[in-house]
Amino acid sequence: MTEPTSIGHGGRLTIDLASLRANWRHLAEVADCPETAAVIKADAYGCGIAKAAPALWREGCRTFFVAHLSEALTAREAVPDAAIYVLNGFPPGSAPAYRSADLRPVLGSSDEIAEWAAANRNEGVIRPAAFHVDTGMNRLGLSVPEALSLAGDPVVAEAGIDLLMSHLVNAEVEGDPLTGRQVADFAKLRAAYPNLRASLANSSGDFLPACRTDLARPGYALYGGNPRPGHDNPMRPVVRLDAGILQVRAVEAGATAGYNARWTAPGPRRLATLSLGYADGFPRSSTGRGEALVGGVRCPFVGTVSMDLIILDVTAVPEHALYRGAPATLIGDRLDLDTVGRNAGTIGYEILTGLGRRYERVYRD
Ligand SMILES: *Cc1c(COP(=O)(O)O)cnc(C)c1O
């Protein structure tokens, strides 16, 4: 951070749309599918659909996936001419809302397929939809036998189904036998539906040649998350979180810090306080293991992460980097999303999608 964080916010979230676009381009090359889509559910993984979707569209992305109808409506405004699929099924009676915004439901049961086919008949227009087959998640979609037995049924065409999809359980774990089983089941499905486009791979699956299909479906890696845990991250960072130091203080050995006095200074220490906390989506579970960079030095969180404040041990930081308003980095540089997730006992996905609404947001392109 070169400029101090703006007055009025606890931190500055910088979202680099040029890196987002470069990541999409890179994933499209790696996935090596005829088309690469972008998953922009959860407000583009916290990065903002309104900015992220048009940036991806400019780069050439033409197909988008969201989870909910409400997200799809936001996406429709952002990318008026895109194909937009809604992953989380198709609630009863929602066909008019999908149709009026030209949205495509991802149908996950024979009831959903029948209802969409009926809507197509009523309107006299066959509008496209996808169908989701559950090859191992046991969460959403028709079972493999159900889907196979539906092949050749006229309802598939009546429902305008143009995309066959499934979702990988464990794509980030190399050589996982479950992935092999899912790939084999998916191959059977593709053989049963030779006229449908097929889509299987998420971000991690894009790096597995066996998961190559007609349409790649990355999410997390677009936003800078590492799709290959245990390997160097091939993606560019998109999100950066910086905060200005509110106060620096010196404490004696035996002093405690934060609620419930859960940290005791083992010797004389310098502490710095930052103006953000769990209400900003910085998990309370980072207590005792989170860290921030001050003057390039990794500084551990001390005491309990509170709602609006975090305390750092900055004893190792050179004096000249410690002043009122001095920058601290919470996400960025060596603290990538996956490290921040690990430091909170969770995954980078949850950090990204939980990023708070109180930060100053700056978009760069
Ligand atoms: C979220 C999601 C994706 C994207 O997954 P990433 O791991 O974020 O790349 C793809 N497909 C489906 C069905 C999803 O729910």
mmCIF file of C-alpha atoms and ligand atoms in Angstrom:
data_model
loop_
_atom_site.group_PDB
_atom_site.id
_atom_site.type_symbol
_atom_site.label_atom_id
_atom_site.label_comp_id
_atom_site.label_asym_id
_atom_site.label_seq_id
_atom_site.Cartn_x
_atom_site.Cartn_y
_atom_site.Cartn_z
ATOM 1 C CA MET A 1 0.000 0.000 0.000
ATOM 2 C CA THR A 2 1.492 3.296 -1.000
ATOM 3 C CA GLU A 3 -1.275 5.688 0.051
ATOM 4 C CA PRO A 4 -2.631 5.486 3.606
ATOM 5 C CA THR A 5 -6.069 3.888 3.919
ATOM 6 C CA SER A 6 -8.859 6.345 3.455
ATOM 7 C CA ILE A 7 -10.395 8.096 6.419
ATOM 8 C CA GLY A 8 -13.659 6.444 7.325
ATOM 9 C CA HIS A 9 -12.845 2.793 6.626
ATOM 10 C CA GLY A 10 -10.932 0.197 8.600
ATOM 11 C CA GLY A 11 -9.219 -1.219 5.556
ATOM 12 C CA ARG A 12 -8.842 -0.975 1.830
ATOM 13 C CA LEU A 13 -9.755 -3.865 -0.425
ATOM 14 C CA THR A 14 -8.057 -3.566 -3.797
ATOM 15 C CA ILE A 15 -9.443 -5.721 -6.585
ATOM 16 C CA ASP A 16 -7.263 -6.043 -9.649
ATOM 17 C CA LEU A 17 -9.486 -6.654 -12.659
ATOM 18 C CA ALA A 18 -6.507 -6.901 -15.025
ATOM 19 C CA SER A 19 -5.281 -9.894 -13.016
ATOM 20 C CA LEU A 20 -8.779 -11.370 -13.003
ATOM 21 C CA ARG A 21 -8.804 -11.156 -16.801
ATOM 22 C CA ALA A 22 -5.300 -12.595 -17.074
ATOM 23 C CA ASN A 23 -6.341 -15.485 -14.812
ATOM 24 C CA TRP A 24 -9.344 -16.265 -16.991
ATOM 25 C CA ARG A 25 -7.118 -16.257 -20.072
ATOM 26 C CA HIS A 26 -4.606 -18.536 -18.372
ATOM 27 C CA LEU A 27 -7.313 -20.957 -17.212
ATOM 28 C CA ALA A 28 -8.771 -21.037 -20.725
ATOM 29 C CA GLU A 29 -5.345 -22.086 -22.045
ATOM 30 C CA VAL A 30 -4.755 -24.700 -19.364
ATOM 31 C CA ALA A 31 -8.261 -26.167 -19.545
ATOM 32 C CA ASP A 32 -7.930 -26.444 -23.312
ATOM 33 C CA CYS A 33 -11.703 -26.763 -23.822
ATOM 34 C CA PRO A 34 -13.634 -25.235 -26.730
ATOM 35 C CA GLU A 35 -15.098 -22.755 -24.234
ATOM 36 C CA THR A 36 -14.197 -21.496 -20.764
ATOM 37 C CA ALA A 37 -16.933 -19.991 -18.605
ATOM 38 C CA ALA A 38 -16.631 -18.071 -15.328
ATOM 39 C CA VAL A 39 -18.325 -18.944 -12.055
ATOM 40 C CA ILE A 40 -19.415 -15.657 -10.450
ATOM 41 C CA LYS A 41 -21.658 -16.909 -7.621
ATOM 42 C CA ALA A 42 -21.501 -15.236 -4.190
ATOM 43 C CA ASP A 43 -21.017 -11.828 -5.813
ATOM 44 C CA ALA A 44 -18.089 -13.089 -7.889
ATOM 45 C CA TYR A 45 -16.524 -14.730 -4.807
ATOM 46 C CA GLY A 46 -16.779 -11.420 -2.949
ATOM 47 C CA CYS A 47 -15.119 -9.401 -5.737
ATOM 48 C CA GLY A 48 -18.356 -7.849 -7.050
ATOM 49 C CA ILE A 49 -20.398 -9.224 -9.975
ATOM 50 C CA ALA A 50 -21.042 -5.726 -11.312
ATOM 51 C CA LYS A 51 -17.324 -5.148 -11.962
ATOM 52 C CA ALA A 52 -15.999 -8.682 -12.416
ATOM 53 C CA ALA A 53 -18.516 -9.930 -14.994
ATOM 54 C CA PRO A 54 -18.058 -7.068 -17.503
ATOM 55 C CA ALA A 55 -14.259 -7.353 -17.159
ATOM 56 C CA LEU A 56 -14.473 -11.068 -18.002
ATOM 57 C CA TRP A 57 -16.862 -10.370 -20.856
ATOM 58 C CA ARG A 58 -14.352 -7.894 -22.348
ATOM 59 C CA GLU A 59 -11.749 -10.644 -22.184
ATOM 60 C CA GLY A 60 -13.993 -12.944 -24.226
ATOM 61 C CA CYS A 61 -15.934 -14.897 -21.585
ATOM 62 C CA ARG A 62 -19.464 -15.534 -22.830
ATOM 63 C CA THR A 63 -20.925 -17.994 -20.295
ATOM 64 C CA PHE A 64 -21.397 -17.387 -16.580
ATOM 65 C CA PHE A 65 -22.607 -19.491 -13.653
ATOM 66 C CA VAL A 66 -24.238 -18.149 -10.482
ATOM 67 C CA ALA A 67 -25.915 -19.963 -7.585
ATOM 68 C CA HIS A 68 -29.192 -18.053 -7.174
ATOM 69 C CA LEU A 69 -31.781 -16.368 -9.341
ATOM 70 C CA SER A 70 -31.141 -13.067 -7.523
ATOM 71 C CA GLU A 71 -27.450 -13.275 -8.441
ATOM 72 C CA ALA A 72 -28.409 -14.078 -12.005
ATOM 73 C CA LEU A 73 -30.497 -10.908 -12.212
ATOM 74 C CA THR A 74 -27.494 -8.855 -11.073
ATOM 75 C CA ALA A 75 -25.333 -10.681 -13.601
ATOM 76 C CA ARG A 76 -27.878 -10.049 -16.375
ATOM 77 C CA GLU A 77 -27.533 -6.292 -15.815
ATOM 78 C CA ALA A 78 -23.737 -6.564 -15.837
ATOM 79 C CA VAL A 79 -23.472 -8.749 -18.956
ATOM 80 C CA PRO A 80 -26.690 -8.261 -20.978
ATOM 81 C CA ASP A 81 -25.757 -10.644 -23.805
ATOM 82 C CA ALA A 82 -24.114 -13.484 -21.870
ATOM 83 C CA ALA A 83 -25.424 -17.016 -21.333
ATOM 84 C CA ILE A 84 -26.154 -17.198 -17.585
ATOM 85 C CA TYR A 85 -26.774 -20.523 -15.852
ATOM 86 C CA VAL A 86 -28.197 -20.743 -12.335
ATOM 87 C CA LEU A 87 -26.600 -23.648 -10.481
ATOM 88 C CA ASN A 88 -28.799 -24.109 -7.434
ATOM 89 C CA GLY A 89 -31.742 -25.725 -9.116
ATOM 90 C CA PHE A 90 -35.045 -24.338 -10.094
ATOM 91 C CA PRO A 91 -37.581 -23.482 -7.362
ATOM 92 C CA PRO A 92 -41.231 -24.314 -8.156
ATOM 93 C CA GLY A 93 -43.076 -21.516 -9.926
ATOM 94 C CA SER A 94 -39.920 -19.585 -10.807
ATOM 95 C CA ALA A 95 -40.028 -20.226 -14.569
ATOM 96 C CA PRO A 96 -41.454 -16.761 -15.464
ATOM 97 C CA ALA A 97 -38.641 -15.020 -13.577
ATOM 98 C CA TYR A 98 -36.012 -17.082 -15.396
ATOM 99 C CA ARG A 99 -37.621 -16.594 -18.761
ATOM 100 C CA SER A 100 -38.168 -12.846 -18.568
ATOM 101 C CA ALA A 101 -34.443 -12.291 -17.886
ATOM 102 C CA ASP A 102 -33.307 -14.955 -20.371
ATOM 103 C CA LEU A 103 -31.670 -17.081 -17.644
ATOM 104 C CA ARG A 104 -30.925 -20.795 -17.859
ATOM 105 C CA PRO A 105 -31.765 -23.057 -14.923
ATOM 106 C CA VAL A 106 -29.499 -25.981 -14.111
ATOM 107 C CA LEU A 107 -32.173 -28.665 -13.708
ATOM 108 C CA GLY A 108 -31.416 -31.305 -11.121
ATOM 109 C CA SER A 109 -34.449 -33.607 -10.946
ATOM 110 C CA SER A 110 -37.072 -35.023 -13.275
ATOM 111 C CA ASP A 111 -39.661 -32.696 -11.644
ATOM 112 C CA GLU A 112 -37.546 -29.698 -12.523
ATOM 113 C CA ILE A 113 -37.072 -30.958 -16.075
ATOM 114 C CA ALA A 114 -40.834 -31.508 -16.459
ATOM 115 C CA GLU A 115 -41.652 -28.031 -15.147
ATOM 116 C CA TRP A 116 -39.201 -26.318 -17.508
ATOM 117 C CA ALA A 117 -40.471 -28.388 -20.449
ATOM 118 C CA ALA A 118 -44.047 -27.332 -19.578
ATOM 119 C CA ALA A 119 -42.986 -23.674 -19.495
ATOM 120 C CA ASN A 120 -41.396 -24.105 -22.942
ATOM 121 C CA ARG A 121 -44.629 -25.654 -24.280
ATOM 122 C CA ASN A 122 -46.788 -22.900 -22.771
ATOM 123 C CA GLU A 123 -44.715 -20.135 -24.263
ATOM 124 C CA GLY A 124 -44.217 -21.994 -27.525
ATOM 125 C CA VAL A 125 -40.506 -21.194 -27.269
ATOM 126 C CA ILE A 126 -37.843 -23.679 -26.282
ATOM 127 C CA ARG A 127 -35.473 -21.859 -23.949
ATOM 128 C CA PRO A 128 -32.199 -23.533 -23.020
ATOM 129 C CA ALA A 129 -31.328 -25.164 -19.713
ATOM 130 C CA ALA A 130 -28.598 -27.408 -18.341
ATOM 131 C CA PHE A 131 -28.965 -30.601 -16.443
ATOM 132 C CA HIS A 132 -26.863 -31.650 -13.554
ATOM 133 C CA VAL A 133 -25.980 -35.251 -12.835
ATOM 134 C CA ASP A 134 -24.648 -36.147 -9.402
ATOM 135 C CA THR A 135 -21.597 -38.367 -9.871
ATOM 136 C CA GLY A 136 -20.469 -38.429 -6.257
ATOM 137 C CA MET A 137 -21.310 -35.319 -4.270
ATOM 138 C CA ASN A 138 -24.795 -36.490 -3.235
ATOM 139 C CA ARG A 139 -25.930 -32.920 -3.103
ATOM 140 C CA LEU A 140 -27.611 -31.765 -6.313
ATOM 141 C CA GLY A 141 -28.656 -33.375 -9.556
ATOM 142 C CA LEU A 142 -30.092 -36.569 -11.008
ATOM 143 C CA SER A 143 -28.371 -39.815 -10.121
ATOM 144 C CA VAL A 144 -26.314 -41.456 -12.866
ATOM 145 C CA PRO A 145 -28.882 -44.287 -13.417
ATOM 146 C CA GLU A 146 -31.745 -41.736 -13.524
ATOM 147 C CA ALA A 147 -29.889 -39.656 -16.094
ATOM 148 C CA LEU A 148 -28.988 -42.692 -18.207
ATOM 149 C CA SER A 149 -32.580 -43.913 -18.229
ATOM 150 C CA LEU A 150 -33.763 -40.488 -19.384
ATOM 151 C CA ALA A 151 -31.585 -40.607 -22.520
ATOM 152 C CA GLY A 152 -33.783 -40.609 -25.601
ATOM 153 C CA ASP A 153 -36.813 -39.367 -23.651
ATOM 154 C CA PRO A 154 -38.420 -36.522 -25.630
ATOM 155 C CA VAL A 155 -38.676 -34.440 -22.443
ATOM 156 C CA VAL A 156 -34.936 -33.716 -22.695
ATOM 157 C CA ALA A 157 -35.426 -31.854 -25.964
ATOM 158 C CA GLU A 158 -38.700 -30.315 -24.765
ATOM 159 C CA ALA A 159 -36.829 -28.900 -21.778
ATOM 160 C CA GLY A 160 -34.283 -27.303 -24.129
ATOM 161 C CA ILE A 161 -31.413 -29.065 -22.409
ATOM 162 C CA ASP A 162 -28.186 -28.084 -24.139
ATOM 163 C CA LEU A 163 -25.601 -28.745 -21.432
ATOM 164 C CA LEU A 164 -24.810 -31.860 -19.418
ATOM 165 C CA MET A 165 -22.867 -31.162 -16.262
ATOM 166 C CA SER A 166 -21.511 -32.719 -13.106
ATOM 167 C CA HIS A 167 -19.267 -31.473 -10.295
ATOM 168 C CA LEU A 168 -15.989 -32.931 -9.021
ATOM 169 C CA VAL A 169 -15.672 -33.916 -5.364
ATOM 170 C CA ASN A 170 -11.917 -33.883 -4.880
ATOM 171 C CA ALA A 171 -10.260 -32.365 -7.946
ATOM 172 C CA GLU A 172 -7.586 -30.578 -5.898
ATOM 173 C CA VAL A 173 -6.222 -33.892 -4.597
ATOM 174 C CA GLU A 174 -3.923 -35.370 -7.247
ATOM 175 C CA GLY A 175 -4.634 -38.928 -8.283
ATOM 176 C CA ASP A 176 -7.757 -39.241 -6.147
ATOM 177 C CA PRO A 177 -9.589 -42.441 -7.178
ATOM 178 C CA LEU A 178 -12.963 -40.762 -6.667
ATOM 179 C CA THR A 179 -12.117 -38.344 -9.500
ATOM 180 C CA GLY A 180 -11.351 -41.325 -11.737
ATOM 181 C CA ARG A 181 -14.751 -42.827 -10.920
ATOM 182 C CA GLN A 182 -16.512 -39.541 -11.632
ATOM 183 C CA VAL A 183 -14.678 -39.173 -14.956
ATOM 184 C CA ALA A 184 -15.715 -42.713 -15.940
ATOM 185 C CA ASP A 185 -19.370 -42.087 -15.048
ATOM 186 C CA PHE A 186 -19.298 -38.791 -16.879
ATOM 187 C CA ALA A 187 -17.931 -40.521 -19.985
ATOM 188 C CA LYS A 188 -20.919 -42.918 -19.895
ATOM 189 C CA LEU A 189 -23.272 -39.962 -19.638
ATOM 190 C CA ARG A 190 -21.623 -38.189 -22.551
ATOM 191 C CA ALA A 191 -21.974 -41.332 -24.652
ATOM 192 C CA ALA A 192 -25.681 -41.473 -23.777
ATOM 193 C CA TYR A 193 -26.149 -37.805 -24.721
ATOM 194 C CA PRO A 194 -23.879 -37.347 -27.743
ATOM 195 C CA ASN A 195 -25.662 -34.159 -28.858
ATOM 196 C CA LEU A 196 -25.244 -32.213 -25.618
ATOM 197 C CA ARG A 197 -22.300 -30.062 -24.703
ATOM 198 C CA ALA A 198 -20.663 -31.307 -21.517
ATOM 199 C CA SER A 199 -19.041 -29.535 -18.567
ATOM 200 C CA LEU A 200 -17.192 -31.132 -15.660
ATOM 201 C CA ALA A 201 -14.138 -29.220 -14.437
ATOM 202 C CA ASN A 202 -13.986 -26.546 -11.733
ATOM 203 C CA SER A 203 -10.722 -24.605 -11.158
ATOM 204 C CA SER A 204 -8.726 -27.607 -9.961
ATOM 205 C CA GLY A 205 -10.296 -29.900 -12.568
ATOM 206 C CA ASP A 206 -9.039 -27.554 -15.299
ATOM 207 C CA PHE A 207 -5.546 -28.871 -14.506
ATOM 208 C CA LEU A 208 -6.574 -32.521 -14.983
ATOM 209 C CA PRO A 209 -6.519 -33.545 -18.669
ATOM 210 C CA ALA A 210 -9.001 -36.368 -17.958
ATOM 211 C CA CYS A 211 -11.584 -33.739 -17.034
ATOM 212 C CA ARG A 212 -11.427 -31.929 -20.371
ATOM 213 C CA THR A 213 -14.933 -31.352 -21.792
ATOM 214 C CA ASP A 214 -16.674 -28.770 -23.952
ATOM 215 C CA LEU A 215 -16.979 -26.094 -21.298
ATOM 216 C CA ALA A 216 -14.630 -25.392 -18.364
ATOM 217 C CA ARG A 217 -16.201 -23.899 -15.251
ATOM 218 C CA PRO A 218 -13.556 -22.262 -13.025
ATOM 219 C CA GLY A 219 -14.373 -20.042 -10.036
ATOM 220 C CA TYR A 220 -11.828 -19.760 -7.209
ATOM 221 C CA ALA A 221 -8.684 -19.664 -9.383
ATOM 222 C CA LEU A 222 -10.061 -16.704 -11.366
ATOM 223 C CA TYR A 223 -9.902 -14.686 -8.173
ATOM 224 C CA GLY A 224 -6.340 -15.770 -7.384
ATOM 225 C CA GLY A 225 -6.917 -18.880 -5.265
ATOM 226 C CA ASN A 226 -4.485 -21.748 -5.749
ATOM 227 C CA PRO A 227 -6.155 -24.517 -7.782
ATOM 228 C CA ARG A 228 -3.208 -26.855 -7.124
ATOM 229 C CA PRO A 229 -2.542 -27.057 -3.385
ATOM 230 C CA GLY A 230 1.006 -28.220 -2.733
ATOM 231 C CA HIS A 231 2.298 -26.624 -5.952
ATOM 232 C CA ASP A 232 3.258 -23.018 -6.627
ATOM 233 C CA ASN A 233 0.142 -21.000 -7.324
ATOM 234 C CA PRO A 234 -0.049 -20.411 -11.100
ATOM 235 C CA MET A 235 -2.646 -17.647 -10.700
ATOM 236 C CA ARG A 236 -2.140 -13.924 -10.235
ATOM 237 C CA PRO A 237 -3.413 -12.396 -6.994
ATOM 238 C CA VAL A 238 -6.608 -10.397 -7.533
ATOM 239 C CA VAL A 239 -7.511 -9.317 -4.009
ATOM 240 C CA ARG A 240 -5.424 -7.290 -1.604
ATOM 241 C CA LEU A 241 -6.400 -6.082 1.860
ATOM 242 C CA ASP A 242 -4.466 -3.326 3.611
ATOM 243 C CA ALA A 243 -5.219 -1.483 6.831
ATOM 244 C CA GLY A 244 -3.632 1.497 8.563
ATOM 245 C CA ILE A 245 -2.256 1.089 12.094
ATOM 246 C CA LEU A 246 -4.438 2.937 14.609
ATOM 247 C CA GLN A 247 -2.096 2.879 17.595
ATOM 248 C CA VAL A 248 1.243 1.443 18.661
ATOM 249 C CA ARG A 249 1.973 0.719 22.323
ATOM 250 C CA ALA A 250 4.703 -0.849 24.422
ATOM 251 C CA VAL A 251 3.711 -3.453 27.037
ATOM 252 C CA GLU A 252 5.668 -5.118 29.837
ATOM 253 C CA ALA A 253 6.141 -8.843 30.384
ATOM 254 C CA GLY A 254 2.997 -10.304 31.953
ATOM 255 C CA ALA A 255 0.612 -7.750 30.393
ATOM 256 C CA THR A 256 -2.418 -9.262 28.661
ATOM 257 C CA ALA A 257 -4.130 -8.190 25.448
ATOM 258 C CA GLY A 258 -7.686 -8.419 24.136
ATOM 259 C CA TYR A 259 -10.948 -9.882 25.441
ATOM 260 C CA ASN A 260 -10.717 -12.533 28.128
ATOM 261 C CA ALA A 261 -6.977 -11.878 28.448
ATOM 262 C CA ARG A 262 -6.123 -14.873 26.319
ATOM 263 C CA TRP A 263 -2.636 -13.632 25.463
ATOM 264 C CA THR A 264 0.064 -12.728 27.939
ATOM 265 C CA ALA A 265 3.234 -10.909 26.870
ATOM 266 C CA PRO A 266 6.175 -13.285 27.407
ATOM 267 C CA GLY A 267 8.506 -10.273 27.638
ATOM 268 C CA PRO A 268 8.462 -6.580 26.752
ATOM 269 C CA ARG A 269 6.533 -6.235 23.496
ATOM 270 C CA ARG A 270 5.307 -3.615 21.040
ATOM 271 C CA LEU A 271 1.703 -4.014 19.947
ATOM 272 C CA ALA A 272 -0.158 -2.351 17.081
ATOM 273 C CA THR A 273 -3.931 -2.176 16.687
ATOM 274 C CA LEU A 274 -5.744 -2.436 13.355
ATOM 275 C CA SER A 275 -9.258 -1.187 12.694
ATOM 276 C CA LEU A 276 -10.884 -4.338 11.375
ATOM 277 C CA GLY A 277 -12.189 -7.556 12.870
ATOM 278 C CA TYR A 278 -14.637 -10.399 12.525
ATOM 279 C CA ALA A 279 -17.434 -8.023 11.484
ATOM 280 C CA ASP A 280 -15.333 -7.458 8.362
ATOM 281 C CA GLY A 281 -15.178 -11.134 7.610
ATOM 282 C CA PHE A 282 -11.791 -11.598 9.212
ATOM 283 C CA PRO A 283 -12.569 -14.789 11.139
ATOM 284 C CA ARG A 284 -12.403 -14.898 14.929
ATOM 285 C CA SER A 285 -10.869 -18.318 14.396
ATOM 286 C CA SER A 286 -7.679 -16.468 13.299
ATOM 287 C CA THR A 287 -7.098 -15.755 16.994
ATOM 288 C CA GLY A 288 -3.636 -16.991 17.950
ATOM 289 C CA ARG A 289 -2.583 -17.933 14.399
ATOM 290 C CA GLY A 290 -3.430 -15.065 12.045
ATOM 291 C CA GLU A 291 -0.716 -12.719 10.795
ATOM 292 C CA ALA A 292 -0.215 -9.425 8.990
ATOM 293 C CA LEU A 293 2.767 -7.887 7.200
ATOM 294 C CA VAL A 294 4.136 -4.620 8.575
ATOM 295 C CA GLY A 295 7.248 -3.183 6.946
ATOM 296 C CA GLY A 296 7.655 -6.554 5.220
ATOM 297 C CA VAL A 297 7.761 -8.438 8.567
ATOM 298 C CA ARG A 298 5.249 -11.152 9.448
ATOM 299 C CA CYS A 299 3.508 -10.063 12.638
ATOM 300 C CA PRO A 300 1.347 -12.511 14.601
ATOM 301 C CA PHE A 301 -2.141 -11.634 15.838
ATOM 302 C CA VAL A 302 -2.237 -11.537 19.631
ATOM 303 C CA GLY A 303 -5.321 -11.719 21.810
ATOM 304 C CA THR A 304 -8.786 -12.518 20.574
ATOM 305 C CA VAL A 305 -9.835 -11.110 17.212
ATOM 306 C CA SER A 306 -12.621 -8.719 18.155
ATOM 307 C CA MET A 307 -15.516 -7.345 16.150
ATOM 308 C CA ASP A 308 -13.744 -4.241 14.870
ATOM 309 C CA LEU A 309 -10.140 -4.542 16.049
ATOM 310 C CA ILE A 310 -7.135 -6.828 15.712
ATOM 311 C CA ILE A 311 -3.942 -6.558 17.798
ATOM 312 C CA LEU A 312 -0.554 -7.416 16.270
ATOM 313 C CA ASP A 313 2.772 -8.141 17.932
ATOM 314 C CA VAL A 314 5.038 -5.766 15.975
ATOM 315 C CA THR A 315 8.139 -6.151 18.162
ATOM 316 C CA ALA A 316 10.196 -7.419 15.198
ATOM 317 C CA VAL A 317 9.272 -4.490 12.940
ATOM 318 C CA PRO A 318 11.871 -1.715 12.460
ATOM 319 C CA GLU A 319 10.926 1.460 14.294
ATOM 320 C CA HIS A 320 10.608 3.554 11.120
ATOM 321 C CA ALA A 321 7.771 1.346 9.828
ATOM 322 C CA LEU A 322 5.719 1.819 12.999
ATOM 323 C CA TYR A 323 3.694 4.993 13.129
ATOM 324 C CA ARG A 324 0.109 6.109 13.285
ATOM 325 C CA GLY A 325 -1.429 5.239 9.886
ATOM 326 C CA ALA A 326 1.444 2.920 8.886
ATOM 327 C CA PRO A 327 0.305 0.236 6.451
ATOM 328 C CA ALA A 328 -0.327 -3.381 7.413
ATOM 329 C CA THR A 329 -1.176 -6.015 4.814
ATOM 330 C CA LEU A 330 -3.676 -8.733 5.737
ATOM 331 C CA ILE A 331 -4.117 -10.293 2.295
ATOM 332 C CA GLY A 332 -1.394 -9.795 -0.298
ATOM 333 C CA ASP A 333 2.308 -10.460 -0.939
ATOM 334 C CA ARG A 334 3.355 -13.488 1.114
ATOM 335 C CA LEU A 335 -0.066 -13.675 2.748
ATOM 336 C CA ASP A 336 -1.976 -15.217 -0.113
ATOM 337 C CA LEU A 337 -5.603 -16.287 0.181
ATOM 338 C CA ASP A 338 -4.739 -19.891 0.903
ATOM 339 C CA THR A 339 -2.368 -18.928 3.737
ATOM 340 C CA VAL A 340 -4.945 -16.583 5.250
ATOM 341 C CA GLY A 341 -7.526 -19.370 5.070
ATOM 342 C CA ARG A 342 -5.173 -21.835 6.732
ATOM 343 C CA ASN A 343 -4.385 -19.263 9.446
ATOM 344 C CA ALA A 344 -8.088 -19.152 10.231
ATOM 345 C CA GLY A 345 -8.601 -22.910 10.201
ATOM 346 C CA THR A 346 -10.555 -22.695 6.950
ATOM 347 C CA ILE A 347 -9.961 -22.408 3.194
ATOM 348 C CA GLY A 348 -9.238 -19.405 1.002
ATOM 349 C CA TYR A 349 -12.695 -19.745 -0.585
ATOM 350 C CA GLU A 350 -14.346 -18.842 2.718
ATOM 351 C CA ILE A 351 -12.038 -15.858 3.291
ATOM 352 C CA LEU A 352 -12.742 -14.528 -0.188
ATOM 353 C CA THR A 353 -16.505 -14.948 -0.119
ATOM 354 C CA GLY A 354 -16.714 -13.587 3.434
ATOM 355 C CA LEU A 355 -14.800 -10.354 2.817
ATOM 356 C CA GLY A 356 -16.695 -7.602 4.577
ATOM 357 C CA ARG A 357 -18.773 -4.774 3.208
ATOM 358 C CA ARG A 358 -17.190 -2.066 5.374
ATOM 359 C CA TYR A 359 -13.908 -1.792 3.525
ATOM 360 C CA GLU A 360 -13.102 0.930 1.069
ATOM 361 C CA ARG A 361 -13.189 -0.890 -2.282
ATOM 362 C CA VAL A 362 -10.808 0.108 -5.023
ATOM 363 C CA TYR A 363 -10.956 -1.506 -8.475
ATOM 364 C CA ARG A 364 -7.896 -1.374 -10.729
ATOM 365 C CA ASP A 365 -7.695 -2.322 -14.384
HETATM 366 C C1 LIG B 1 -18.707 -23.329 -7.348
HETATM 367 C C2 LIG B 1 -18.810 -24.250 -8.462
HETATM 368 C C3 LIG B 1 -17.828 -24.267 -9.467
HETATM 369 C C4 LIG B 1 -16.534 -23.491 -9.368
HETATM 370 O O1 LIG B 1 -15.686 -24.164 -8.469
HETATM 371 P P1 LIG B 1 -14.242 -23.612 -8.087
HETATM 372 O O2 LIG B 1 -13.666 -24.670 -7.219
HETATM 373 O O3 LIG B 1 -14.470 -22.323 -7.347
HETATM 374 O O4 LIG B 1 -13.503 -23.401 -9.336
HETATM 375 C C5 LIG B 1 -18.050 -25.062 -10.586
HETATM 376 N N1 LIG B 1 -19.168 -25.818 -10.674
HETATM 377 C C6 LIG B 1 -20.114 -25.856 -9.717
HETATM 378 C C7 LIG B 1 -21.293 -26.729 -9.873
HETATM 379 C C8 LIG B 1 -19.965 -25.075 -8.565
HETATM 380 O O5 LIG B 1 -20.887 -25.133 -7.597
#
